[in-house]
Coordinates of C-alpha atoms in Angstrom, one line a residue:
Chain A
N1 CA 0.4 -20.8 21.8
A2 CA -0.7 -18.8 18.8
G3 CA 0.7 -15.4 19.7
V4 CA -0.2 -12.9 16.9
T5 CA -2.1 -14.3 13.9
Q6 CA -2.8 -12.5 10.7
T7 CA -5.3 -13.4 8.0
P8 CA -5.2 -13.7 5.0
K9 CA -1.5 -14.4 4.4
F10 CA -1.7 -13.6 0.7
R11 CA -4.1 -11.5 -1.4
V12 CA -4.3 -10.1 -4.8
L13 CA -6.5 -7.1 -5.5
K14 CA -7.4 -5.0 -8.5
T15 CA -7.1 -1.2 -8.2
G16 CA -10.1 0.3 -6.5
Q17 CA -11.2 -2.9 -4.7
S18 CA -11.5 -3.0 -0.9
M19 CA -10.4 -5.5 1.7
T20 CA -9.7 -6.0 5.4
L21 CA -6.7 -7.6 7.1
L22 CA -7.4 -9.2 10.4
C23 CA -4.9 -9.4 13.3
A24 CA -5.7 -11.4 16.4
Q25 CA -3.5 -11.8 19.5
D26 CA -4.1 -14.1 22.4
M27 CA -1.6 -12.5 24.9
N28 CA -4.0 -10.0 26.4
H29 CA -1.8 -7.2 25.1
E30 CA -3.2 -3.6 25.3
Y31 CA -1.2 -2.2 22.4
M32 CA -1.5 -3.3 18.8
Y33 CA 0.1 -2.0 15.6
W34 CA 0.0 -2.3 11.8
Y35 CA 3.2 -1.9 9.9
R36 CA 4.1 -2.1 6.2
Q37 CA 7.4 -3.4 5.0
D38 CA 8.8 -2.3 1.6
P39 CA 12.2 -3.2 0.1
G40 CA 15.0 -1.0 1.4
M41 CA 12.7 1.1 3.6
G42 CA 12.3 -0.9 6.7
L43 CA 9.0 -1.2 8.6
R44 CA 6.8 1.9 8.7
L45 CA 3.9 2.3 11.2
I46 CA 0.5 2.8 9.6
H47 CA -1.8 2.9 12.6
Y48 CA -1.8 1.8 16.2
S49 CA -4.1 1.2 19.1
V50 CA -3.4 1.6 22.8
G51 CA -6.6 -0.1 23.9
E52 CA -10.0 -1.4 22.9
G53 CA -12.0 1.3 21.1
T54 CA -9.0 3.6 20.5
T55 CA -6.9 4.1 17.4
A56 CA -4.2 6.6 16.2
K57 CA -2.3 7.4 13.1
G58 CA 1.3 6.4 12.5
E59 CA 3.8 7.5 9.9
V60 CA 1.9 6.5 6.7
P61 CA -1.9 6.4 7.5
D62 CA -3.2 7.7 4.2
G63 CA -5.4 5.2 2.3
Y64 CA -5.9 3.0 5.4
N65 CA -8.5 2.7 8.2
V66 CA -8.4 0.6 11.3
S67 CA -10.7 -0.5 14.1
R68 CA -10.3 -2.1 17.5
L69 CA -13.7 -3.2 18.6
K70 CA -12.3 -6.1 20.7
K71 CA -9.1 -6.1 22.7
Q72 CA -7.7 -9.1 20.9
N73 CA -8.5 -8.0 17.4
F74 CA -7.1 -5.1 15.2
L75 CA -8.4 -4.7 11.7
L76 CA -6.7 -2.9 8.9
G77 CA -8.9 -1.8 6.0
L78 CA -8.2 -0.6 2.5
E79 CA -11.3 1.2 1.0
S80 CA -9.9 1.7 -2.5
A81 CA -6.7 -0.2 -3.1
A82 CA -3.9 1.4 -5.1
P83 CA -0.7 -0.2 -6.6
S84 CA 1.3 1.9 -4.1
Q85 CA -0.2 -0.2 -1.4
T86 CA 1.4 -3.4 -2.7
S87 CA 3.5 -4.4 0.3
V88 CA 3.9 -6.9 3.1
Y89 CA 1.8 -5.9 6.1
F90 CA 2.7 -6.9 9.6
C91 CA 0.7 -6.7 12.8
A92 CA 2.4 -6.5 16.2
S93 CA 1.3 -6.3 19.8
S94 CA 3.0 -5.3 23.0
Y95 CA 2.2 -5.6 26.7
T96 CA 1.7 -2.7 29.1
G97 CA 1.6 -2.7 32.8
T98 CA 3.9 -2.6 35.8
L99 CA 6.3 -5.0 34.1
N100 CA 6.1 -3.3 30.8
T101 CA 9.2 -4.0 28.7
G102 CA 7.6 -2.7 25.5
E103 CA 8.7 -5.8 23.7
L104 CA 7.0 -6.2 20.3
F105 CA 5.6 -9.5 19.1
F106 CA 4.9 -9.9 15.4
G107 CA 2.6 -11.9 13.2
E108 CA 3.8 -13.8 10.1
G109 CA 2.8 -11.0 7.7
S110 CA 0.2 -10.6 5.0
R111 CA 1.5 -10.2 1.4
L112 CA -0.8 -7.9 -0.6
T113 CA -0.5 -7.2 -4.3
V114 CA -2.6 -4.5 -6.0
L115 CA -2.7 -4.8 -9.8
Chain B
K1 CA 12.9 13.0 14.2
Q2 CA 14.4 9.7 15.2
E3 CA 16.3 7.9 12.4
V4 CA 17.8 4.4 12.7
T5 CA 20.6 3.3 10.5
Q6 CA 22.1 -0.2 10.1
I7 CA 25.5 -0.8 8.6
P8 CA 26.4 -2.9 6.7
A9 CA 23.4 -3.5 4.6
A10 CA 24.7 -7.0 3.8
L11 CA 27.4 -9.2 5.2
S12 CA 28.8 -12.6 4.1
V13 CA 31.1 -14.5 6.5
P14 CA 32.5 -18.0 6.8
E15 CA 31.0 -20.4 9.3
G16 CA 32.6 -20.1 12.8
E17 CA 33.4 -16.4 12.6
N18 CA 32.4 -14.0 15.3
L19 CA 30.7 -11.0 13.9
V20 CA 29.2 -7.6 14.9
L21 CA 26.2 -5.9 13.4
N22 CA 25.8 -2.2 14.0
C23 CA 22.8 0.0 14.6
S24 CA 22.9 3.8 15.1
F25 CA 20.1 6.2 16.1
T26 CA 19.9 10.0 16.0
D27 CA 18.0 10.7 19.2
S28 CA 19.2 9.3 22.5
A29 CA 15.9 9.8 24.2
I30 CA 14.7 6.2 23.7
Y31 CA 12.6 3.8 25.8
N32 CA 14.2 0.6 24.6
L33 CA 16.0 -1.0 21.7
Q34 CA 15.1 -4.3 20.2
W35 CA 16.9 -6.6 17.9
F36 CA 14.9 -8.9 15.6
R37 CA 15.6 -11.7 13.1
Q38 CA 13.6 -12.1 9.9
D39 CA 13.8 -15.1 7.7
P40 CA 12.7 -14.7 4.0
G41 CA 9.0 -14.5 3.7
K42 CA 8.5 -14.7 7.5
G43 CA 7.7 -12.4 10.3
L44 CA 10.0 -10.8 12.8
T45 CA 11.3 -12.9 15.7
S46 CA 12.5 -11.0 18.8
L47 CA 16.1 -11.7 19.8
L48 CA 17.0 -9.3 22.5
L49 CA 15.5 -6.2 24.1
I50 CA 17.5 -3.7 26.0
Q51 CA 15.8 -1.1 28.2
S52 CA 17.1 2.4 28.2
S53 CA 18.6 1.9 31.6
Q54 CA 20.6 -1.2 30.6
R55 CA 23.9 -1.5 28.9
E56 CA 23.7 -5.0 27.4
Q57 CA 21.6 -8.2 27.1
T58 CA 22.8 -11.7 26.3
S59 CA 21.0 -14.8 25.0
G60 CA 23.1 -17.8 24.1
R61 CA 25.6 -16.8 21.3
L62 CA 24.0 -13.4 21.0
N63 CA 25.0 -10.3 22.9
A64 CA 23.6 -6.8 22.4
S65 CA 25.0 -3.6 23.8
L66 CA 23.5 -0.2 24.1
D67 CA 25.3 3.2 24.3
K68 CA 22.6 5.8 24.4
S69 CA 25.1 8.8 24.6
S70 CA 26.7 7.9 21.3
G71 CA 23.4 6.6 19.8
R72 CA 24.8 3.1 19.0
S73 CA 23.9 -0.5 19.6
T74 CA 25.8 -3.6 18.4
L75 CA 24.7 -7.2 18.1
Y76 CA 27.5 -9.6 18.6
I77 CA 27.1 -13.2 17.2
A78 CA 29.6 -15.7 18.4
A79 CA 30.7 -18.7 16.4
S80 CA 28.3 -18.0 13.5
Q81 CA 26.4 -20.9 11.8
P82 CA 24.7 -21.3 8.5
G83 CA 21.4 -21.3 10.4
D84 CA 22.1 -17.7 11.5
S85 CA 21.6 -16.6 7.9
A86 CA 18.8 -14.1 8.0
T87 CA 18.1 -10.3 8.0
Y88 CA 18.7 -8.7 11.4
L89 CA 16.6 -5.6 12.2
C90 CA 17.2 -3.0 14.9
A91 CA 14.3 -1.1 16.3
V92 CA 14.2 1.9 18.7
R93 CA 11.1 2.7 20.7
T94 CA 10.7 6.3 21.5
G95 CA 8.9 7.7 24.6
G96 CA 5.5 7.4 22.9
F97 CA 4.1 4.3 21.3
K98 CA 6.2 4.5 18.2
T99 CA 9.0 2.1 17.2
I100 CA 11.4 3.1 14.4
F101 CA 13.1 0.4 12.5
G102 CA 16.3 0.3 10.6
A103 CA 16.4 -1.2 7.1
G104 CA 18.3 -4.3 8.4
T105 CA 21.5 -6.1 7.7
R106 CA 21.2 -9.2 5.5
L107 CA 23.6 -11.9 6.9
F108 CA 24.8 -14.9 5.0
V109 CA 27.0 -17.5 6.8
K110 CA 28.8 -19.8 4.4
A111 CA 29.3 -23.4 5.4

């Protein structure tokens, strides 16, 4: 019963490097989200997806790109990492349907440090 | 623009005490409100979810209430235990697909 799984859990990058965070969910959820969590600021939505092949911008999308090629996977990419992107990144998913409660399920987080 | 505020930012109580965590939001047009627990270095664990049409939800020693008209929710923890020590986050889902989070209340329960 994996739920939402994020890889990698830790990563250190140098400024200007690129990387991709992978989120996988096994609950057949339609909606998936990427958040970042910074001290004292709560969680902020970066991008989200309401279904396979669709993505949309959240509150803080600049510097990030996403893709949802398969329903169970949601990828977050950093093309040219900056120190301001040092953060903990969380993926979440939620169900939709006639019994939609909108409950969010979170992964364990990916801690990214950009030097 | 929806804003979510949690007071206090930190709270320390002796074991066994009943306590209340507060969450306020600025726009009453919400879809649901969810309370989460976050342990250090871990992800968010859902505790309770209240739909906009509901007034409260209960799970074990936890009770969450919702008053949309006043823009408030409370999380009541009965007979607190050291294992309850964590950060508690309140999150409000708006009519779209966006969920706005409070900054959290860090709870420490002393043995």
